[in-house]
Amino acid sequence: MDKKHFYITTPIYYPSDKLHIGHTYCTVATDAMARYKRLTGCDVMFLTGTDEHGQKIEDKAKEAGVTPQQFVDNIVTAPGGILDLWKLMNISNDRFIRTTDGYHVAAIQKIFKKMYDNGDIYKGTYKGKYCKPCESFWTESQLKDGKCPDCGREVQDAEEEAYFFRLSKYADRVRDLLENTDFLEPRSRVHEMVNNFIKPGLEDLCVSRTSFTWGVPVDFDPGHVVYVWIDALFNYMTALGYMNDEHDDLDQYWPADVHFVGKEIVRFHSIIWPAMLMSMDLPLPKKVYGHGWLLLDGGKMSKSKGNVVDPVILAGRYGVDALRFFLLRTFPFGSDGNFSNELLIQTINTDLANDLGNLVSRTTAMAEKYFAGKLPAGHQAADLDAALVDMVRGLRDRYEEQMEKFQFQNALEEVFKTIQRANKYIDETGPWALAKDMEANGARLAAVLYNLLETVRVCTVLLLPFMPDSCEKIFEQTGAAAEARTWDSAARWGMLPADVQVRKGEALFPRIDMAKELEELEKAAEEARRAALPTVEIEPQSDEMVDFDTFCKSDFRAVKVKDCQRVKKSDKLLRFTLDDGTGTDRQILSGIAKWYQPEDLIGRTLVAIVNLPPRKMMGLQSCGMLISAVHTERGEECLHLIMVDDAIPAGAKLC
Ligand code: MSP
């Protein structure tokens, strides 16, 4: 029988900055879903990619002094770029599309022309508001307090000759799709779309720009480039070969089973995307799922706000699987969730180290200790086992029900309830007590361990989509062969041979010392923050002119340090006794204790201005000022006293 096809997509990401944990969240969720569907036996197509056109990229490239193509290559394909991030996160995408790929560009031109030819794209004048960072056009009525309703930033007036898509024509059909089908989930997003966008009246959409050039050119009207969202949305079809010969999978995979998208781009996917497909007479995707955001301190992460969390750092510290697991175990996929390091560490400690890790290590350790790793056949079940075994038998169905609704958190909850039950079963059956009399209880002890190994096996099959590498290790340790790692096997009890061979391995998820770790994270974040600061900052030069005569009045002299002491009760001031060539010692106080040890300065020749009016500091007279060079380095003020050649005699005038 032919495998069931399943086509799932992430949004294609803007390569305008390094991706953060929020982007990773969406891709990991899609990956878990793709792996789950493969596990269940589907023929999966998992697409991700990058959305590389638009004014923002053009501007950023200009700022960086490179071409837009070089700019995006640097973020997508260069070492440490998006492709590397997905490799690191063990993302199993089957295809990766870049909207700058030649086949996609040519296809977009044909698509645009087709909608122009059928009358759904027409030429007019665009007047309205434009949000540059979001690359979104808005009408006055859509703005929130005069600002972009998506990101809250300032919008600009925009007026230019442009092409429009007859979005208004499809308003009723789109409303029907949203209200009367399961096209858009979760349901709360439907109300948002209908109330905020459809009820106020769908206006035709501006779909070309002339104010920048980094986009797909409208081939029949030079000077216009296709609006980035048309270019972007059709990626889901061009990547399968729509209007191009690069690929040839449209028949198998279109319509898509689900587009996973963040909540702020649900509007594009649930209104504009179906309307364009209707215009082209193409089948609609079966579902759009609008997931929530990962927030930091209650706000959306963004590079410009400087509050992004780097997935590479977290994966490096805790392992890729722990990070993947945390993202899907902790936050309900359809709602926003607050990211914090505490929560991450707590989840790793509780679920992975305590519950799963302990279950695996205790079970394998006991199998090794009591049976040298190989259980004897012929063990007996007991009444006490039924509660655990029944729970495991029904687990796959309960898990499947949640996975089919994209409720990763609930699916994992089912698995972890079972793991916790198994840990309790160890306490109930007391294997260590049984082991005291192996002759009488050996068969019973083997049965207990077998039940634990079977429980671990079924849970591990179901955890495969979330933590693929760790699950392989657990299978190795617990002696699960290939046929005991399948989806079918997860619904069956007794897939391990009775005399299963166990090999205890290293602890999979070491416990983390929360307080110590938080401190280190804080330090690492501070270092990263500093490293991101400009290396050296110097004060801009003054525009204010000083006339020559005034300048000449300043009397700069070489002075030799005869003595230098800290000023009592001051952590800033040093007291200098100086030879200024007059034969009388000069005293100057200088606030430089942070940078110099007094003894290091004795004997040095410095520069002082000597005709400043004397002033008192900490009860001591200061007659003049020592001259220093100052700058800022990684946010920290740096100071260097000007020291001159010791051959210069004390009192020599500097001019
Ligand atoms: N290029 C468009 C998508 C075009 S799809 C045809 C885009 N790119 S994006 O890079 O800005 O965002 C990609 C996805 O990352 C979006 O779904 C967005 O919601 C998601 N996320 C970005 N920050 C996020 C969080 N902090 N939390 C969760 N998801 C977030 O939009």
XYZ file of C-alpha atoms and ligand atoms in Angstrom:
686
model
C 0.000 0.000 0.000
C 1.209 3.532 -0.766
C 2.366 5.482 2.242
C 0.209 8.397 3.301
C 1.860 11.670 2.300
C 2.323 14.422 4.831
C 3.569 17.875 3.882
C 4.548 20.239 6.699
C 6.278 23.607 6.571
C 7.853 26.218 8.805
C 7.747 29.854 7.782
C 10.751 30.777 5.724
C 12.963 32.915 7.922
C 14.249 36.435 7.240
C 18.021 36.273 7.100
C 18.380 39.793 8.420
C 19.986 38.770 11.727
C 21.159 35.631 13.487
C 18.189 33.474 14.442
C 17.246 33.239 18.112
C 15.487 30.739 20.353
C 12.035 31.957 19.174
C 12.808 30.935 15.592
C 14.290 27.692 16.871
C 11.074 26.968 18.761
C 9.010 26.949 15.575
C 11.511 24.845 13.650
C 11.932 22.320 16.459
C 8.148 21.977 16.729
C 7.888 21.358 13.002
C 10.739 18.885 13.185
C 9.085 16.971 16.030
C 5.880 16.797 14.020
C 7.718 15.642 10.890
C 9.588 12.969 12.841
C 6.379 11.853 14.513
C 4.649 11.479 11.149
C 7.598 9.537 9.749
C 7.477 7.316 12.804
C 3.806 6.601 12.187
C 4.682 5.516 8.668
C 3.909 8.597 6.579
C 5.923 9.737 3.604
C 6.836 13.180 4.925
C 7.948 16.295 3.120
C 9.279 18.835 5.603
C 10.156 22.181 4.084
C 11.933 25.128 5.596
C 13.981 27.917 4.087
C 14.756 31.590 3.952
C 12.832 34.629 2.779
C 15.624 36.705 1.347
C 14.139 39.667 -0.500
C 12.833 43.034 0.626
C 13.795 46.519 1.592
C 15.061 45.594 5.044
C 17.682 43.277 3.550
C 18.610 45.846 0.915
C 19.116 48.502 3.615
C 21.100 46.226 5.894
C 23.370 45.142 3.052
C 24.037 48.772 2.199
C 24.866 49.487 5.824
C 27.265 46.543 5.880
C 28.868 47.624 2.584
C 28.076 44.377 0.759
C 25.618 43.322 -1.934
C 22.247 42.007 -0.726
C 23.164 38.554 -2.025
C 26.434 38.575 -0.110
C 24.568 39.782 2.947
C 22.044 36.941 2.911
C 24.651 34.320 2.000
C 26.542 35.398 5.050
C 23.555 34.662 7.288
C 22.212 31.587 5.501
C 25.084 29.489 4.185
C 28.253 30.844 5.817
C 29.660 28.905 8.811
C 27.533 29.555 11.879
C 24.603 30.558 9.674
C 21.033 29.286 9.503
C 21.925 26.016 7.771
C 24.453 25.267 10.493
C 21.947 26.113 13.200
C 19.447 23.617 11.804
C 22.159 20.995 11.526
C 23.103 21.607 15.142
C 19.473 21.352 16.268
C 19.119 18.031 14.408
C 16.412 19.407 12.120
C 15.357 16.760 9.602
C 13.990 18.966 6.832
C 13.699 17.254 3.469
C 14.111 20.460 1.513
C 15.422 23.969 2.008
C 14.251 26.806 -0.206
C 15.834 30.219 -0.598
C 13.646 32.793 -2.298
C 16.707 33.938 -4.220
C 16.935 30.490 -5.858
C 16.626 31.018 -9.601
C 13.774 28.553 -10.100
C 11.711 30.263 -7.410
C 12.297 33.752 -8.850
C 11.225 32.643 -12.322
C 8.159 30.897 -10.908
C 7.091 33.997 -8.959
C 7.270 36.043 -12.161
C 4.968 33.568 -13.885
C 2.569 33.508 -10.927
C 2.388 37.306 -10.823
C 1.739 37.427 -14.570
C -0.955 34.784 -14.289
C -2.865 36.784 -11.683
C -2.364 39.923 -13.784
C -3.749 38.134 -16.836
C -6.783 36.852 -14.973
C -7.551 40.392 -13.779
C -6.888 39.849 -10.076
C -3.756 41.978 -10.195
C -4.213 45.502 -11.583
C -2.242 48.757 -11.636
C -3.166 51.690 -9.355
C -1.665 54.203 -6.930
C -0.663 53.189 -3.481
C -1.344 55.633 -0.677
C -1.010 54.466 2.856
C 1.315 53.499 5.634
C 4.264 51.192 5.467
C 6.096 49.484 8.298
C 9.636 48.987 7.110
C 10.843 46.407 9.638
C 7.737 44.251 9.054
C 7.557 45.018 5.328
C 3.814 45.449 5.784
C 1.388 47.933 4.337
C -1.388 49.184 6.541
C -4.410 51.370 6.136
C -4.927 54.192 8.593
C -7.682 52.248 10.332
C -5.501 49.222 10.892
C -2.835 51.137 12.815
C -2.719 50.830 16.599
C -2.188 54.269 18.173
C -0.833 55.407 14.820
C 1.806 52.676 14.850
C 2.298 49.298 13.216
C -0.219 46.916 14.807
C 2.257 44.012 14.598
C 5.432 45.444 16.047
C 4.331 48.782 17.504
C 6.921 50.758 15.574
C 6.525 54.000 13.593
C 5.063 53.684 10.095
C 5.834 55.873 7.105
C 3.564 57.579 4.549
C 3.890 55.880 1.225
C 2.524 56.862 -2.199
C 3.553 55.329 -5.479
C 2.301 53.667 -8.639
C 1.814 50.040 -7.783
C 0.052 46.796 -8.610
C -2.811 45.607 -6.446
C -4.267 42.222 -5.742
C -8.073 42.032 -5.557
C -8.162 40.729 -2.032
C -11.585 42.306 -1.462
C -13.064 39.995 -4.092
C -12.256 36.963 -1.923
C -13.409 38.361 1.429
C -16.576 36.256 1.650
C -14.908 33.026 0.601
C -12.049 33.558 3.024
C -14.451 34.378 5.849
C -16.388 31.218 5.123
C -13.156 29.225 5.108
C -12.140 30.624 8.468
C -15.487 30.439 10.197
C -16.893 27.217 8.822
C -13.906 24.916 8.505
C -10.919 23.847 10.596
C -8.542 25.618 8.227
C -7.123 27.873 10.931
C -6.235 26.714 14.432
C -6.262 27.319 17.322
C -9.827 28.596 17.147
C -8.998 31.807 19.019
C -6.977 32.945 16.011
C -10.089 32.721 13.830
C -11.883 35.318 15.914
C -8.825 37.541 15.777
C -8.676 37.378 11.976
C -12.380 37.845 11.392
C -12.817 40.673 13.893
C -9.621 42.581 13.191
C -9.240 42.156 9.454
C -12.296 40.789 7.711
C -15.146 42.569 9.475
C -13.614 46.058 9.048
C -13.539 45.272 5.276
C -10.744 43.647 3.316
C -9.085 46.144 1.025
C -7.148 45.267 -2.096
C -3.521 44.569 -1.339
C -0.586 46.450 -2.754
C 1.646 43.789 -4.300
C 4.492 45.631 -5.992
C 7.091 48.218 -4.981
C 9.211 50.676 -6.917
C 11.158 52.251 -4.050
C 13.772 49.497 -3.867
C 15.142 46.847 -6.176
C 16.032 43.802 -4.041
C 13.102 41.612 -4.998
C 11.642 39.564 -7.816
C 11.324 41.950 -10.773
C 7.893 42.219 -12.403
C 9.111 41.105 -15.814
C 6.439 42.922 -17.823
C 6.917 46.259 -16.002
C 10.551 47.097 -15.219
C 11.061 49.120 -12.036
C 8.484 47.135 -10.060
C 9.438 44.332 -7.744
C 6.956 41.827 -6.381
C 5.751 42.445 -2.798
C 7.823 40.240 -0.551
C 4.870 38.358 0.930
C 3.687 37.098 -2.477
C 7.224 36.027 -3.199
C 7.424 34.375 0.219
C 4.066 32.605 0.478
C 4.358 30.837 -2.844
C 7.578 29.202 -1.638
C 5.398 26.446 -0.224
C 4.465 25.479 -3.773
C 7.496 26.439 -5.842
C 9.588 24.213 -3.542
C 7.517 21.292 -4.825
C 7.894 22.278 -8.457
C 4.965 24.609 -9.042
C 5.710 26.633 -12.195
C 9.233 25.226 -12.398
C 11.159 22.120 -13.390
C 13.532 22.116 -10.446
C 11.246 19.831 -8.430
C 8.457 17.466 -9.265
C 6.553 16.601 -6.091
C 3.478 18.751 -6.348
C 1.122 15.851 -7.020
C 2.314 13.914 -3.990
C 2.399 16.681 -1.451
C 0.133 19.569 -2.404
C -2.111 20.624 -0.706
C 0.056 20.952 2.391
C -1.209 19.186 5.485
C -0.171 22.013 7.756
C 1.728 25.278 7.768
C 3.135 26.021 11.228
C 3.422 29.802 11.612
C 3.925 32.295 14.418
C 0.875 34.237 15.478
C 1.939 37.560 13.927
C 2.005 36.053 10.446
C -1.289 34.213 10.702
C -2.908 37.108 8.817
C -0.752 36.466 5.765
C -1.298 32.731 5.882
C -4.981 32.615 6.618
C -6.284 35.524 4.540
C -3.865 36.552 1.804
C -2.493 33.086 1.059
C -5.861 31.350 0.528
C -7.167 34.334 -1.450
C -4.236 34.123 -3.862
C -4.661 30.382 -4.217
C -8.358 30.929 -4.926
C -7.394 33.444 -7.590
C -5.052 30.892 -9.170
C -7.656 28.143 -8.837
C -5.329 26.031 -6.746
C -6.200 23.722 -3.840
C -5.857 25.320 -0.413
C -3.567 23.960 2.309
C -5.481 21.793 4.747
C -4.454 23.713 7.814
C -2.632 26.725 9.178
C -1.606 26.462 12.822
C -0.733 29.769 14.502
C 1.556 29.060 17.426
C 2.391 31.469 20.232
C 5.580 33.372 20.913
C 8.371 32.679 23.302
C 8.604 35.774 25.406
C 11.429 37.087 27.497
C 10.370 39.025 30.586
C 6.898 39.227 29.083
C 8.018 40.876 25.827
C 8.733 39.571 22.344
C 12.355 38.762 21.722
C 13.948 40.930 19.129
C 17.454 41.792 18.110
C 16.644 45.499 18.122
C 15.455 45.295 21.749
C 18.641 43.377 22.593
C 16.723 40.622 24.426
C 17.404 37.590 22.301
C 18.413 34.187 23.625
C 21.012 32.309 21.605
C 20.089 28.652 20.975
C 23.703 27.776 20.151
C 24.846 28.731 23.642
C 22.038 26.757 25.301
C 22.546 23.697 23.109
C 26.264 23.865 23.908
C 25.641 23.918 27.662
C 22.769 21.456 28.011
C 22.754 19.422 24.819
C 20.545 19.707 21.766
C 18.018 17.133 22.935
C 17.486 18.774 26.306
C 16.856 22.088 24.585
C 14.485 20.604 22.005
C 12.615 18.791 24.748
C 12.368 21.851 26.967
C 10.836 23.952 24.195
C 8.006 21.544 23.516
C 7.472 20.192 27.027
C 7.181 23.547 28.757
C 5.037 25.769 26.581
C 1.609 25.008 25.139
C 2.177 25.346 21.402
C -0.837 27.541 20.711
C -0.119 30.149 23.401
C 2.695 32.459 24.386
C 5.234 31.229 26.900
C 7.778 33.001 29.061
C 11.305 31.735 28.533
C 13.666 31.740 31.477
C 16.900 30.004 32.341
C 15.388 28.817 35.648
C 12.564 27.121 33.823
C 14.970 25.469 31.413
C 17.183 24.107 34.181
C 14.200 23.077 36.265
C 12.704 21.137 33.347
C 15.996 19.382 32.671
C 16.422 18.487 36.341
C 12.879 17.354 36.973
C 11.873 15.560 33.803
C 15.128 14.479 32.277
C 17.535 13.966 35.172
C 15.087 12.890 37.895
C 12.292 11.125 36.074
C 13.573 9.722 32.786
C 17.299 9.627 33.568
C 16.772 7.971 36.920
C 14.363 5.416 35.566
C 16.800 4.357 32.857
C 19.856 4.353 35.080
C 18.191 2.560 37.998
C 16.690 -0.088 35.732
C 19.851 -0.782 33.777
C 22.017 -0.669 36.904
C 19.810 -3.250 38.632
C 19.782 -5.498 35.572
C 23.569 -5.417 35.554
C 23.940 -5.836 39.286
C 21.477 -8.654 39.800
C 21.666 -10.480 36.450
C 24.968 -9.352 34.922
C 22.955 -7.476 32.285
C 20.966 -10.412 30.900
C 17.547 -11.224 32.329
C 16.740 -14.905 32.745
C 13.741 -16.091 30.724
C 10.685 -17.549 32.435
C 9.842 -14.684 34.767
C 6.365 -14.228 36.117
C 3.961 -11.312 36.087
C 2.131 -10.436 39.296
C -1.082 -8.547 40.109
C 0.902 -5.565 41.177
C 2.113 -5.128 37.589
C -1.286 -4.566 35.993
C -1.562 -0.853 36.807
C 1.743 -0.086 35.107
C 1.264 -2.435 32.184
C -2.236 -1.126 31.431
C -0.982 2.415 31.528
C 1.777 1.592 29.043
C -0.578 -0.336 26.771
C -2.844 2.683 26.328
C -0.050 5.222 26.166
C 0.505 5.331 22.413
C -3.147 6.112 21.725
C -3.301 8.868 24.302
C -0.069 10.324 22.938
C -1.282 10.085 19.352
C -4.480 11.914 20.161
C -2.497 14.867 21.466
C 0.116 14.817 18.700
C -2.584 14.880 16.047
C -3.803 18.129 17.613
C -0.215 19.502 17.768
C -0.435 19.498 21.546
C 3.174 18.531 22.146
C 3.065 19.501 25.784
C 0.111 17.203 26.484
C 1.608 14.336 24.516
C 4.779 14.609 26.574
C 2.734 14.865 29.740
C 1.236 11.444 28.945
C 4.714 9.974 28.507
C 6.026 11.519 31.700
C 3.036 10.433 33.752
C 3.960 6.908 32.702
C 7.627 7.430 33.541
C 6.669 8.724 36.978
C 4.378 5.731 37.433
C 7.287 3.426 36.590
C 9.510 5.108 39.161
C 6.764 4.580 41.716
C 6.567 0.935 40.638
C 10.212 0.530 41.604
C 9.401 1.755 45.094
C 6.324 -0.496 45.277
C 8.080 -3.652 44.151
C 11.328 -3.009 46.059
C 13.805 -4.845 43.792
C 16.635 -4.442 46.298
C 14.596 -6.359 48.879
C 13.779 -9.081 46.358
C 17.459 -9.369 45.516
C 18.264 -10.383 49.066
C 16.941 -13.867 48.364
C 17.605 -14.558 44.706
C 16.683 -18.187 44.933
C 13.190 -17.441 46.168
C 12.641 -14.130 44.348
C 14.950 -14.186 41.323
C 12.146 -14.812 38.800
C 9.992 -12.106 40.338
C 12.872 -9.631 40.295
C 13.475 -10.397 36.623
C 9.786 -9.754 35.904
C 9.945 -6.379 37.658
C 12.987 -5.354 35.649
C 11.428 -6.605 32.439
C 8.333 -4.505 33.081
C 10.499 -1.485 33.680
C 12.496 -2.078 30.501
C 9.297 -2.448 28.477
C 7.945 0.786 29.931
C 11.169 2.574 29.091
C 11.070 1.125 25.583
C 7.547 2.336 24.787
C 8.215 5.778 26.272
C 11.450 6.030 24.314
C 9.717 5.255 21.005
C 7.318 8.082 21.739
C 10.112 10.450 22.730
C 11.974 9.833 19.459
C 10.472 12.873 17.681
C 11.648 15.117 20.502
C 15.064 13.738 21.467
C 16.239 11.534 18.607
C 19.854 11.075 19.696
C 19.181 10.430 23.363
C 16.469 7.917 22.496
C 18.919 5.946 20.367
C 21.241 5.800 23.368
C 18.428 4.587 25.624
C 17.543 1.873 23.108
C 21.171 0.786 23.102
C 21.301 0.619 26.886
C 17.999 -1.167 27.316
C 18.509 -3.724 24.573
C 15.689 -2.642 22.241
C 16.379 -3.992 18.742
C 15.043 -2.334 15.554
C 11.647 -4.050 15.646
C 11.145 -2.830 19.233
C 11.714 0.783 18.234
C 8.800 1.196 15.809
C 5.454 2.924 16.054
C 3.643 -0.417 15.910
C 5.797 -1.803 18.672
C 4.826 1.116 20.905
C 1.267 -0.190 21.026
C 2.380 -3.674 21.993
C 3.559 -5.052 25.304
C 6.310 -7.633 25.327
C 8.413 -6.665 22.317
C 11.690 -7.102 24.192
C 12.903 -10.703 24.368
C 12.397 -12.210 27.832
C 16.166 -12.635 28.187
C 16.892 -9.092 27.070
C 20.495 -7.945 27.212
C 21.063 -4.626 29.017
C 24.124 -2.404 29.008
C 24.248 0.431 31.480
C 25.756 3.538 29.899
C 26.687 6.998 31.033
C 24.082 9.193 32.705
C 22.101 10.723 29.852
C 20.994 13.901 31.560
C 23.261 14.971 34.424
C 21.596 17.044 37.124
C 22.424 20.733 36.994
C 23.268 22.790 40.066
C 20.697 25.549 39.588
C 22.314 28.321 41.655
C 25.788 27.772 40.221
C 24.496 27.473 36.695
C 22.397 30.630 36.895
C 25.416 32.515 38.119
C 27.519 31.210 35.245
C 24.818 32.012 32.733
C 24.621 35.522 34.098
C 28.380 35.838 33.699
C 28.289 34.448 30.165
C 25.461 36.816 29.238
C 27.394 39.751 30.660
C 30.475 38.717 28.697
C 28.428 38.358 25.539
C 26.875 41.755 26.154
C 30.311 43.281 26.596
C 31.704 41.500 23.565
C 28.861 42.987 21.536
C 29.765 46.500 22.650
C 32.008 48.544 20.396
C 35.637 47.741 21.234
C 36.817 51.292 21.489
C 34.684 54.389 21.684
C 36.167 57.852 21.664
C 34.389 61.071 22.428
C 33.460 63.040 19.314
C 35.554 66.126 18.687
C 34.129 69.442 19.817
C 32.613 71.804 17.252
C 33.093 74.749 19.535
C 36.165 76.816 18.591
C 38.525 78.283 21.139
C 40.402 81.416 20.091
C 44.153 81.199 19.867
C 44.894 83.738 22.613
C 42.659 81.881 25.074
C 44.331 78.620 24.228
C 47.784 80.160 24.723
C 46.823 81.168 28.232
C 46.770 77.472 29.252
C 50.141 76.746 30.846
C 51.122 73.103 30.318
C 54.315 71.918 32.024
C 56.317 68.750 32.372
C 56.185 67.710 36.045
C 58.104 64.959 37.859
C 56.382 62.818 40.471
C 58.322 63.101 43.759
C 55.673 61.335 45.778
C 52.259 59.826 45.266
C 49.835 58.593 47.951
C 46.241 57.443 48.194
C 43.958 60.029 49.804
C 42.449 58.602 53.003
C 38.723 57.784 52.815
C 38.665 58.254 49.051
C 38.750 55.372 46.598
C 39.252 57.726 43.680
C 41.870 60.293 44.595
C 45.663 60.143 44.445
C 47.734 62.951 45.975
C 50.791 63.916 43.901
C 53.797 65.875 45.125
C 55.392 67.242 42.000
C 58.579 68.975 40.975
C 57.367 71.654 38.529
C 60.795 73.283 38.083
C 60.032 76.257 40.333
C 61.910 74.876 43.320
C 58.659 74.660 45.368
C 56.711 71.406 45.431
C 53.315 71.474 43.757
C 50.410 69.380 45.039
C 47.824 68.031 42.630
C 44.944 65.687 43.452
C 43.796 63.447 40.662
C 40.836 61.017 40.518
C 42.778 58.202 38.900
C 43.180 55.665 41.735
C 41.107 53.159 39.743
C 43.779 52.937 37.065
C 47.134 53.416 38.856
C 49.051 52.183 41.874
C 50.729 55.235 43.506
C 54.135 53.541 43.748
C 54.184 52.911 39.992
C 54.079 56.625 39.280
C 56.902 57.879 41.458
C 59.712 59.215 39.281
C 57.602 59.490 36.106
C 57.411 62.671 34.074
C 53.811 63.758 33.510
C 52.000 66.717 31.985
C 50.005 69.184 34.074
C 48.135 72.379 33.455
C 49.462 74.626 36.211
C 47.459 77.840 35.951
C 44.039 76.541 36.961
C 42.638 78.202 40.077
C 43.463 75.985 43.106
C 40.578 73.961 44.540
C 39.969 71.861 47.609
C 39.138 68.186 47.529
C 38.687 66.076 50.687
C 40.151 69.031 52.625
C 43.321 69.110 50.509
C 44.454 71.799 48.086
C 44.899 70.819 44.428
C 46.906 73.228 42.281
C 46.421 72.246 38.679
C 45.431 69.150 36.803
C 47.273 66.169 35.329
C 46.543 65.494 31.681
C 45.296 62.086 30.597
C 43.955 60.377 27.502
C 40.485 58.811 27.969
C 38.348 56.460 25.923
C 35.722 53.756 26.448
C 36.483 50.121 25.852
C 33.612 47.581 25.816
C 31.532 49.979 27.838
C 34.265 50.652 30.397
C 36.043 53.973 30.845
C 39.821 53.754 30.317
C 42.381 56.361 31.307
C 46.105 56.781 30.557
C 48.168 59.527 32.131
C 50.224 61.347 29.537
C 53.809 60.447 30.337
C 56.655 62.118 28.539
C 60.350 61.382 28.042
C 62.184 61.485 31.365
C 64.941 63.499 29.616
C 62.525 66.453 29.571
C 63.384 68.611 32.614
C 60.755 69.412 35.250
C 59.026 72.684 34.419
C 59.602 72.541 30.638
C 56.737 74.329 28.934
C 54.606 72.391 26.485
C 53.300 74.376 23.588
N 9.736 35.711 6.449
C 8.552 35.695 7.221
C 7.786 34.408 7.017
C 7.387 34.139 5.604
S 6.532 32.633 5.473
C 5.974 32.598 3.947
C 8.898 35.841 8.706
N 10.133 35.548 9.047
S 10.732 35.711 10.542
O 12.086 35.237 10.473
O 10.539 37.021 11.007
O 9.905 34.784 11.461
C 9.798 33.428 11.193
C 8.983 32.739 12.234
O 9.632 32.818 13.506
C 7.605 33.342 12.429
O 6.659 32.322 12.447
C 7.685 33.984 13.771
O 6.460 34.001 14.449
C 8.662 33.070 14.462
N 9.214 33.721 15.613
C 10.049 34.812 15.671
N 10.229 35.141 16.963
C 9.528 34.304 17.745
C 9.403 34.110 19.115
N 9.988 34.900 19.995
N 8.661 33.062 19.529
C 8.093 32.187 18.672
N 8.189 32.325 17.377
C 8.823 33.423 16.900
O 8.013 36.187 9.474
